[in-house]
Amino acid sequence: MQYIIVGAGPSGVIACETIRKLNQSAQITLITGQSEPPYSRMAIPYFLEEKITESGTHLRHNSEHFSSLGIIVINEKVNAIETSKNFVRLADGTELGYEKLLLATGAQAVSPPIDGIHLDNVHNCWTLEDARNIASKAVAGSSVVLMGAGFIGCIILESLLKRGVNLTIVEMGDRMVPRMMDDTAGGLLKSWCESKGVRILTSEQVTSINDADSSDQKPLKVNLKNSPALPADLVICATGVKSNIDFLKGSDIAFDQGIIVNEFLQTNIDNVYASGDVAQGLDFSDQSWHVQAIQPTAVEHGRIAAINMVQNNSCKHHGSINMNILDTMGLISTSFGQWMGIEGGQESILLDKKNFRYLNLQFKEDCLVGISSLGHTQNIGVVRGLIRGKVKLGAWKERLMKDPSRLMEAYLASL
Amino acid sequence: MEKSLVINPDNCTGCLQCEMACSYENEGVFNPSKSRIKVFTFHQEGRFVPYTCTQCADAWCQQACPVDAISLNLVTGAKEVNESSCVGCKVCTISCPFGTINYNQSSGKVIKCDLCGGDPKCASACPTQAISYVDADQTGLDKMRKWATETDHASTNTPANA
Ligand SMILES: Cc1cc2nc3c(=O)[nH]c(=O)nc-3n(C[C@H](O)[C@H](O)[C@H](O)COP(=O)(O)OP(=O)(O)OC[C@H]3O[C@@H](n4cnc5c(N)ncnc54)[C@H](O)[C@@H]3O)c2cc1C
């Protein structure tokens, strides 16, 4: 059997390894679309803060890893897919035939269409190449403007500060990480950051960027909607991402925001599957189909898609739980599932503003359906277990309504 | 024959010798807050429950790790954190549905039970055999491992200890 996996992020890599585990004789080809060995975007913040070097970002550290598993790695991009003839066409024109195909092409950063967004010192922070550029320009004492205080913006914030830059964050929404935190938590996070010397402009927008006049000290001028312009050495744009589906135009693979898949991560074409940031997969919480764009989902998809490719749709995906953990200069926040609550649900909240601690549990009847937290990390994974297992909390629901911090006890009592 | 940790909460008196032994073995200090095994107290019922990683076959932590920092010890079956590769991203801590891999703020890395390389100090320190280290097939499938398969039908592994 000939398997082709397109994309060498966590999703594609886990998929290759899983296929190999299940089928010793399969021919497996991994097409990476990049010049580097398979690496992890998630490791970029740690590369920026110089905790690791480039090789520390690699998804697998042993350089023989793929060859020892008999996986052929091709550092090319796929330009087109011909599903009626079962081949992919690479950028260099080569055509490669497959029997089963997995599309794990991930996502790319998107920038707002404003003047100056393509200037030299304006970068996204999504690829290793972006990270190299940022590392060379975000030097101590430089002024950096970060556009976007969403998850990616927030996760690189600490590494930028550790590089010794003067940081200003411009966020369109009215709080930080609006898709992971409510007003209370987002507000607390903002004041935490401000207490550490970061300037955060919420409900603000960059309208354009231009090269500064020769009289200015900084090369860039970042123009804002409601405030005076900011001088900057570097602008980092972390305003959003979109699935890499452009190469599918002209093929008959169906996509919307991402590639449309069923509960086996199979596309509308029987022998083509999709996984990770490019797949519009099932959300466990509300059983809707959308791109979650997180690492745990990418690996879960990769593994399940691989099993289904080898074992004929024997493994149903019951949906992934959206979840995030963020460390902002020592303040650790998390969110899981329906942290924003559901209609007719109940909530239990513990707030200690002074110590930046917050715990917000959301219930549907006596099951936990989501949480958000600040400053709670011990045994935090049980939240996934409780949500995923739809564990009936029984008497513990009332106890948690009174004191949400007893989560771990509630969990143990359910075992 | 692989061995595994078996916990019998009914025997636990809450003496915390296990936490002391664990933190001393792994962190060089007698400090329960740095222990990889935790004894939870149910005050109302006067019950104590020691709790740590079961080295589950699904290895959620290992799969979620973006930098290959968690690996399987083929001798003990333990999933071990490689300190030099761990970047401290904490994704494993939310991925493990048992909550048994935790972030250690002082080292900036995650920590979990590694069975002390095959001689778990919590078990030898336990005076009441609430924690023992025995042949895997004597333990039967504990509830947690059963739970692991229930929470995800996608298991490709046969349990490492089975
Ligand atoms: C700075 C940063 C920090 C992050 N932190 C977190 C975090 O803390 N927690 C979290 O859950 N998530 C985080 N993420 C998101 C996480 O990295 C992604 O969800 C994850 O990488 C998705 O994996 P994937 O395999 O689906 O896609 P990707 O990792 O995007 O990999 C896609 C692969 O496809 C290849 N490709 C694309 N197009 C083609 C083509 N036409 N032909 C061939 N190959 C192609 C690419 O080269 C790449 O190899 C972070 C992302 C960034 C950028």
XYZ file of C-alpha atoms and ligand atoms in Angstrom:
630
model
C 0.000 0.000 0.000
C 1.263 3.474 -0.936
C 0.583 6.244 1.526
C 1.383 9.886 0.937
C 1.245 12.372 3.786
C 1.369 16.028 2.829
C 2.633 18.292 5.624
C 5.261 17.612 8.279
C 3.804 19.327 11.296
C 2.802 17.342 14.391
C -0.272 15.990 12.656
C 1.515 14.612 9.585
C 4.395 13.216 11.609
C 2.199 11.334 14.093
C 0.202 10.017 11.150
C 3.297 8.585 9.418
C 4.464 6.946 12.618
C 1.041 5.483 13.317
C 0.759 4.064 9.799
C 4.160 2.449 10.225
C 3.153 0.968 13.569
C 0.091 -0.611 12.001
C 1.615 -1.677 8.704
C 5.236 -2.738 8.497
C 5.321 -3.077 4.725
C 3.485 0.060 3.646
C 5.321 2.560 1.490
C 5.102 5.871 3.307
C 6.123 9.214 1.814
C 6.087 12.435 3.810
C 6.054 15.631 1.748
C 7.085 18.489 3.990
C 6.675 21.664 1.957
C 9.639 23.159 3.788
C 13.427 23.079 3.681
C 13.856 22.350 7.392
C 13.442 18.967 9.053
C 9.949 18.529 10.531
C 9.655 21.082 13.330
C 7.145 22.274 15.821
C 5.644 25.737 15.615
C 4.889 25.481 19.302
C 8.582 25.500 20.087
C 9.090 28.885 18.420
C 8.574 30.936 21.592
C 11.335 28.951 23.312
C 13.623 29.429 20.336
C 12.962 33.171 20.550
C 13.858 33.291 24.205
C 16.968 31.237 23.420
C 16.028 28.386 25.698
C 16.642 26.102 22.719
C 18.451 26.344 19.413
C 16.835 25.578 16.087
C 17.372 21.857 16.435
C 15.431 22.005 19.701
C 12.329 22.846 17.671
C 12.510 19.615 15.697
C 9.594 17.277 16.160
C 11.947 14.319 16.338
C 15.501 14.767 17.533
C 17.119 11.739 15.998
C 18.105 12.710 12.455
C 17.706 9.088 11.368
C 14.215 8.860 12.821
C 12.278 8.885 9.579
C 14.706 6.819 7.545
C 14.882 4.218 10.308
C 11.110 3.866 10.055
C 11.382 3.566 6.291
C 9.555 6.849 5.777
C 10.648 8.735 2.657
C 10.869 12.469 3.286
C 10.546 14.920 0.391
C 11.211 18.596 1.035
C 8.917 19.956 -1.655
C 5.543 21.600 -1.848
C 2.490 19.985 -3.332
C 0.938 22.249 -5.941
C -2.001 20.182 -7.085
C -3.875 16.969 -6.469
C -5.443 14.860 -9.164
C -7.888 12.685 -7.243
C -9.265 10.931 -10.321
C -5.789 9.648 -11.138
C -4.547 9.339 -7.542
C -1.453 11.464 -7.794
C -0.077 14.640 -6.288
C 1.979 17.096 -8.296
C 4.970 18.715 -6.630
C 6.178 22.255 -7.250
C 9.011 20.886 -9.388
C 6.529 19.097 -11.618
C 7.103 15.572 -10.288
C 3.981 13.448 -10.038
C 3.695 10.953 -7.207
C 1.033 8.279 -7.094
C -0.793 7.241 -3.921
C -3.357 4.744 -2.847
C -4.233 6.687 0.311
C -3.513 10.339 0.857
C -3.475 12.430 4.029
C -3.584 16.207 3.832
C -1.988 17.694 6.941
C -0.885 21.013 5.509
C -1.692 23.043 8.590
C -2.336 26.742 8.568
C -0.595 29.976 7.734
C -0.594 33.383 9.329
C -2.840 36.010 7.823
C -2.231 39.738 8.016
C -4.802 42.507 7.791
C -4.836 44.334 4.425
C -3.351 47.581 5.640
C -0.743 49.789 4.000
C 2.776 48.877 4.954
C 2.067 45.320 6.113
C 4.678 44.016 3.644
C 7.487 46.313 4.739
C 10.827 44.706 5.573
C 10.579 44.954 9.313
C 7.050 43.651 9.588
C 6.824 39.907 10.272
C 4.352 37.242 11.205
C 5.342 34.781 13.887
C 4.275 31.463 12.445
C 7.211 29.710 10.777
C 10.798 29.042 11.750
C 11.791 31.520 9.049
C 9.637 34.180 10.750
C 11.280 33.303 14.050
C 14.779 33.715 12.615
C 13.818 37.148 11.317
C 12.323 38.183 14.614
C 15.338 36.881 16.522
C 17.682 38.976 14.422
C 15.634 42.155 14.797
C 14.151 41.992 18.280
C 17.353 42.959 20.016
C 17.723 44.470 23.473
C 16.516 48.050 23.602
C 14.578 47.895 20.346
C 10.953 48.965 20.149
C 8.566 46.266 19.082
C 4.890 46.608 18.291
C 2.917 43.383 18.509
C -0.347 43.413 16.599
C -2.831 41.062 18.227
C -3.157 39.825 21.793
C -4.747 36.545 20.851
C -3.285 33.199 21.800
C -0.240 33.416 19.517
C 0.453 37.038 20.457
C 0.287 36.165 24.121
C 2.407 33.060 23.843
C 5.324 34.951 22.284
C 4.979 37.960 24.564
C 7.224 36.566 27.276
C 9.990 35.583 24.866
C 9.994 39.082 23.395
C 10.341 40.588 26.831
C 13.135 38.176 27.649
C 14.961 39.547 24.626
C 14.900 42.926 26.347
C 12.697 44.810 23.909
C 10.281 47.622 24.699
C 6.966 46.069 23.884
C 3.649 47.645 22.952
C 0.696 45.414 22.145
C -2.172 46.605 20.014
C -5.362 44.555 20.219
C -8.591 45.257 18.388
C -10.788 43.465 20.919
C -11.602 44.866 24.317
C -9.388 42.401 26.210
C -6.520 39.988 25.893
C -7.068 36.461 24.504
C -10.778 37.058 23.955
C -11.241 33.549 22.581
C -9.791 31.892 25.637
C -10.797 34.116 28.523
C -13.750 36.049 29.832
C -13.647 39.711 30.923
C -12.487 38.919 34.419
C -9.572 36.695 33.451
C -8.622 38.792 30.419
C -8.689 41.916 32.581
C -6.523 40.317 35.247
C -4.043 39.155 32.630
C -3.856 42.665 31.256
C -3.099 44.231 34.601
C -0.527 41.497 35.286
C 1.235 42.359 32.020
C 1.071 46.064 32.685
C 2.599 45.510 36.098
C 5.547 43.926 34.260
C 6.076 46.956 32.055
C 4.191 45.954 28.910
C 2.042 48.620 27.311
C -1.260 47.189 26.097
C -3.697 49.120 23.966
C -6.999 47.260 23.758
C -9.911 48.371 21.527
C -7.222 49.842 19.315
C -6.252 49.190 15.731
C -3.198 49.611 13.542
C -4.420 51.538 10.494
C -1.156 51.605 8.515
C 2.588 51.267 8.850
C 5.104 53.414 7.043
C 8.824 54.049 6.814
C 9.613 56.851 9.216
C 10.980 60.235 8.131
C 14.723 60.577 8.210
C 14.393 62.761 11.309
C 12.812 59.938 13.298
C 14.883 57.676 15.488
C 13.068 54.496 14.576
C 12.686 53.061 11.074
C 8.933 52.422 11.283
C 5.910 54.468 12.179
C 2.858 52.489 13.261
C -0.300 54.525 12.844
C -3.202 53.862 15.179
C -6.890 54.609 14.955
C -7.354 56.318 18.310
C -3.891 57.160 19.613
C -0.702 58.837 18.435
C 1.532 56.804 16.119
C 4.124 54.456 17.626
C 7.749 54.520 16.510
C 9.087 50.973 16.068
C 12.065 48.910 14.964
C 9.963 45.855 14.365
C 6.282 45.053 13.976
C 5.048 41.519 14.637
C 1.699 40.639 13.215
C -0.194 37.932 15.093
C -3.715 38.706 14.013
C -4.927 35.332 12.840
C -4.381 32.199 10.815
C -6.141 30.332 8.043
C -5.954 26.761 6.839
C -3.606 25.982 3.931
C -6.168 24.994 1.331
C -5.183 27.133 -1.635
C -3.471 24.241 -3.407
C -6.811 22.394 -3.458
C -8.458 24.913 -5.731
C -9.107 23.108 -8.974
C -9.223 19.711 -7.269
C -12.528 18.122 -6.314
C -11.732 17.954 -2.596
C -14.386 19.871 -0.693
C -13.399 22.616 1.716
C -14.935 25.477 3.606
C -12.774 27.241 6.263
C -10.745 24.050 6.275
C -11.046 20.724 4.496
C -14.407 19.132 5.158
C -14.068 15.763 6.877
C -16.371 13.177 8.397
C -16.052 11.407 11.741
C -13.256 9.263 10.301
C -11.349 12.358 9.148
C -12.069 11.293 5.609
C -12.757 13.936 2.969
C -15.453 13.752 0.306
C -12.983 11.649 -1.705
C -12.833 8.125 -0.245
C -9.087 7.603 -0.232
C -8.192 11.124 0.866
C -8.101 12.123 4.542
C -7.285 15.393 6.297
C -6.052 16.230 9.792
C -4.809 19.013 12.042
C -5.025 22.745 11.387
C -6.179 22.175 7.822
C -9.158 20.009 8.767
C -12.557 21.241 9.790
C -12.923 18.545 12.387
C -15.478 17.689 15.017
C -15.567 19.636 18.264
C -16.354 17.360 21.191
C -18.222 19.980 23.166
C -20.936 21.141 20.808
C -20.458 18.575 18.041
C -19.898 21.350 15.509
C -17.315 21.155 12.746
C -14.567 23.721 12.746
C -10.833 24.289 12.642
C -9.538 24.301 16.219
C -5.945 25.067 15.279
C -4.316 23.589 18.385
C -1.564 21.053 18.863
C -3.435 18.396 20.902
C -6.137 18.288 18.243
C -3.550 18.069 15.459
C -1.976 14.958 16.992
C -5.312 13.394 17.858
C -6.471 13.895 14.270
C -3.207 12.586 12.845
C -3.395 9.405 14.811
C -7.058 8.716 14.149
C -6.806 9.527 10.444
C -3.853 7.152 10.148
C -5.727 4.315 11.832
C -8.662 4.824 9.495
C -6.415 4.917 6.448
C -4.872 1.588 7.397
C -7.844 -0.111 9.001
C -10.729 1.035 6.837
C -12.524 3.546 9.015
C -12.406 1.453 12.148
C -11.807 4.362 14.483
C -14.451 6.986 14.986
C -13.435 10.454 16.102
C -15.764 11.605 18.848
C -14.546 15.153 18.655
C -11.626 17.040 20.144
C -11.860 19.285 23.159
C -10.650 22.783 22.555
C -8.010 23.525 25.165
C -5.169 25.904 25.773
C -2.542 26.651 28.346
C -0.670 29.914 28.349
C 2.208 31.153 30.479
C 2.463 34.914 30.566
C 5.503 35.882 32.562
C 4.703 33.358 35.239
C 0.936 33.761 35.271
C -0.442 30.520 33.887
C -3.902 30.457 32.381
C -5.929 27.622 30.921
C -9.193 27.132 29.144
C -11.005 23.936 28.261
C -14.158 23.102 26.313
C -17.155 25.344 26.853
C -15.380 27.675 29.259
C -17.754 30.451 28.228
C -20.708 28.449 29.517
C -23.785 27.082 27.849
C -27.398 28.053 27.835
C -29.181 26.658 30.853
C -25.863 25.657 32.398
C -24.471 26.586 35.778
C -21.216 28.078 36.887
C -19.032 28.178 39.940
C -16.391 30.868 40.272
C -13.504 31.487 42.605
C -11.776 34.839 42.273
C -8.778 36.121 44.203
C -7.871 39.308 42.353
C -5.021 40.262 44.609
C -3.158 37.028 43.921
C -4.245 36.752 40.285
C -6.078 33.509 40.893
C -9.267 32.592 39.134
C -11.183 29.401 38.604
C -14.388 29.270 36.612
C -16.193 25.936 36.250
C -19.067 25.496 33.836
C -21.584 22.698 34.212
C -24.335 21.101 32.240
C -26.477 19.345 34.817
C -23.956 17.412 36.892
C -21.236 17.212 34.238
C -18.337 19.579 33.823
C -18.327 21.064 30.301
C -15.622 23.701 30.521
C -13.286 25.673 32.711
C -11.056 28.698 32.572
C -8.414 29.446 35.137
C -5.564 31.678 36.173
C -2.896 30.442 38.535
C -4.127 26.843 38.816
C -1.846 24.208 37.342
C -1.633 21.189 39.632
C -3.310 18.119 38.130
C -5.033 20.388 35.614
C -5.288 17.555 33.071
C -8.128 15.940 35.033
C -10.334 18.624 33.533
C -9.894 16.941 30.176
C -10.690 13.597 31.760
C -13.828 14.901 33.444
C -15.130 16.658 30.342
C -14.191 13.889 27.947
C -15.541 11.150 30.177
C -18.783 13.138 30.717
C -18.295 12.101 34.302
C -21.418 12.444 36.394
C -20.351 14.334 39.458
C -23.414 13.482 41.529
C -23.072 14.912 45.036
C -19.778 16.498 44.083
C -21.507 18.941 41.776
C -22.985 20.761 44.780
C -19.657 20.692 46.584
C -17.970 22.192 43.545
C -20.662 24.833 43.294
C -19.632 25.877 46.813
C -15.908 25.435 46.312
C -14.560 24.964 42.781
C -11.054 24.363 44.072
C -12.057 20.859 45.179
C -11.907 19.700 41.561
C -9.243 17.079 42.165
C -11.180 15.530 45.016
C -14.260 15.404 42.836
C -12.253 13.670 40.166
C -10.780 11.079 42.518
C -14.185 10.395 43.995
C -15.431 9.590 40.492
C -12.819 6.927 39.794
C 7.978 -9.321 33.560
C 7.162 -5.635 33.740
C 6.003 -4.328 37.058
C 3.622 -1.575 37.891
C 2.632 0.578 40.817
C -0.486 -0.566 42.547
C -2.285 1.760 44.856
C -4.656 0.600 47.516
C -6.125 3.722 49.107
C -7.820 1.719 51.874
C -4.402 1.066 53.391
C -3.265 4.678 53.251
C -2.961 6.494 56.571
C -1.928 9.836 55.069
C 1.585 9.717 56.548
C 3.109 11.268 53.405
C 6.245 9.102 53.549
C 5.734 8.464 49.832
C 5.784 12.175 48.996
C 8.904 12.677 51.092
C 10.697 9.751 49.490
C 9.682 10.839 46.001
C 10.767 14.447 46.365
C 14.044 13.384 47.963
C 14.809 10.862 45.242
C 13.912 13.155 42.374
C 14.527 16.674 43.623
C 17.000 16.123 46.418
C 14.743 17.689 49.034
C 12.177 16.444 51.533
C 9.381 18.568 50.186
C 5.951 17.062 49.482
C 5.097 19.938 47.157
C 7.769 18.646 44.778
C 6.599 15.062 44.884
C 5.337 13.262 41.807
C 2.986 11.186 43.873
C 0.326 13.086 45.785
C -1.816 11.996 48.679
C -5.244 13.579 48.521
C -7.237 13.926 51.692
C -10.980 13.540 51.901
C -11.508 15.335 55.189
C -15.136 14.468 55.707
C -14.581 10.758 55.305
C -11.097 10.692 56.815
C -9.865 8.984 53.667
C -6.513 9.315 51.906
C -5.831 8.583 48.264
C -2.296 8.403 46.903
C -2.274 9.296 43.239
C 0.277 9.241 40.458
C 0.839 8.273 36.820
C -0.162 4.739 35.784
C 2.191 4.824 32.766
C -0.903 4.398 30.603
C -0.562 2.802 27.211
C -2.064 5.760 25.400
C 0.699 8.037 26.670
C -1.262 11.209 25.998
C 1.604 13.275 27.334
C 4.085 11.700 24.959
C 1.849 12.146 21.954
C 1.086 15.772 22.678
C 4.712 16.760 23.277
C 5.815 19.065 20.456
C 9.541 18.456 20.938
C 9.928 14.717 21.515
C 10.802 15.196 25.173
C 8.813 12.256 26.557
C 9.898 8.754 25.771
C 9.153 5.202 26.745
C 11.624 3.370 28.939
C 11.549 -0.056 27.351
C 12.703 -1.776 30.517
C 10.269 -0.313 33.038
C 7.465 0.796 30.734
C 7.632 4.265 32.252
C 7.062 7.378 30.174
C 9.986 9.580 31.055
C 10.548 13.303 30.613
C 13.865 14.221 29.073
C 14.793 17.382 30.945
C 17.147 18.660 28.321
C 14.528 18.597 25.542
C 11.496 19.777 27.545
C 10.790 23.432 26.762
C 8.148 23.819 29.459
C 5.236 24.474 27.103
C 2.874 22.520 29.393
C 0.730 21.106 26.609
C 1.221 17.638 28.109
C -0.243 18.870 31.393
C -3.583 19.645 29.757
C -3.463 16.624 27.446
C -3.096 13.981 30.155
C -6.691 13.217 31.187
C -5.449 11.929 34.549
C -3.658 15.110 35.493
C -0.518 13.229 36.453
C 2.073 15.305 34.637
C 2.664 18.678 36.209
C 4.572 21.864 35.597
C 7.390 22.643 37.970
C 7.732 26.400 38.054
C 11.175 26.347 39.621
C 12.777 24.271 36.867
C 10.549 25.528 34.049
C 9.964 21.905 32.992
C 7.317 19.291 33.574
C 7.642 16.413 35.998
C 5.992 13.031 36.212
C 6.528 9.652 37.798
C 9.290 7.657 36.086
C 9.096 4.677 38.454
C 12.522 5.779 39.748
C 14.064 3.717 36.990
C 12.500 0.502 38.291
C 12.793 0.942 42.048
C 9.999 3.329 43.015
C 10.879 4.946 46.310
C 7.266 5.707 47.191
C 6.524 2.003 47.318
C 9.542 1.160 49.448
C 8.761 4.053 51.798
C 5.116 3.129 52.287
C 4.735 1.507 55.708
C 1.265 0.078 55.071
C 1.553 -1.265 51.530
C -0.935 1.234 50.231
C 1.594 1.564 47.425
C 3.294 -1.515 46.082
C 5.289 -2.345 43.008
C 4.305 -5.739 41.685
C 4.172 -7.847 38.555
C 1.901 -6.153 36.111
C -0.411 -9.066 35.463
C -1.262 -9.342 39.166
C -2.731 -5.913 39.196
C -5.515 -6.537 36.773
C -6.620 -3.602 34.727
C -7.143 -0.829 37.163
C -10.019 1.493 36.751
C -7.887 4.250 35.434
C -6.574 2.280 32.562
C -10.069 1.244 31.681
C -11.008 4.864 31.717
C -8.201 5.671 29.347
C -9.683 3.469 26.693
C -13.157 4.786 27.336
C -12.091 8.364 26.849
C -10.646 7.612 23.459
C -11.580 4.767 21.204
C -8.554 5.388 19.102
C -6.045 3.400 21.065
C -3.468 1.848 18.772
C -1.434 0.363 21.553
C -1.870 -2.747 23.499
C -1.374 -1.703 27.112
C 2.340 -1.588 27.774
C 1.957 -3.555 30.948
C -0.540 -6.118 29.782
C 4.351 30.562 17.906
C 3.301 29.497 18.009
C 2.963 28.980 19.253
C 1.983 28.000 19.367
N 1.670 27.535 20.604
C 0.704 26.620 20.742
C 0.355 26.134 22.033
O 0.925 26.534 23.053
N -0.627 25.211 22.135
C -1.267 24.728 21.038
O -2.131 23.889 21.188
N -0.964 25.161 19.798
C 0.000 26.104 19.632
N 0.312 26.556 18.380
C -0.437 26.016 17.233
C 0.138 24.699 16.791
O 1.494 24.864 16.493
C -0.615 24.162 15.577
O -1.942 23.892 15.968
C 0.015 22.900 15.029
O 1.293 23.170 14.525
C -0.834 22.274 13.939
O -0.185 21.169 13.421
P -0.415 20.678 11.930
O 0.457 19.483 11.782
O -1.858 20.560 11.649
O 0.105 21.869 10.992
P 1.491 22.645 10.897
O 2.282 22.525 12.125
O 1.134 24.003 10.409
O 2.274 21.877 9.754
C 1.862 21.962 8.406
C 2.891 21.363 7.491
O 2.379 21.355 6.170
C 3.349 21.820 5.257
N 2.661 22.330 4.066
C 1.795 23.353 3.955
N 1.368 23.475 2.677
C 1.985 22.501 1.974
C 1.952 22.090 0.610
N 1.205 22.710 -0.292
N 2.722 21.045 0.241
C 3.505 20.384 1.149
N 3.531 20.713 2.450
C 2.804 21.761 2.854
C 4.116 22.850 6.071
O 5.369 23.088 5.485
C 4.201 22.126 7.413
O 5.238 21.172 7.381
C 1.317 27.513 18.217
C 1.660 28.029 16.961
C 2.641 29.011 16.850
C 2.989 29.549 15.510
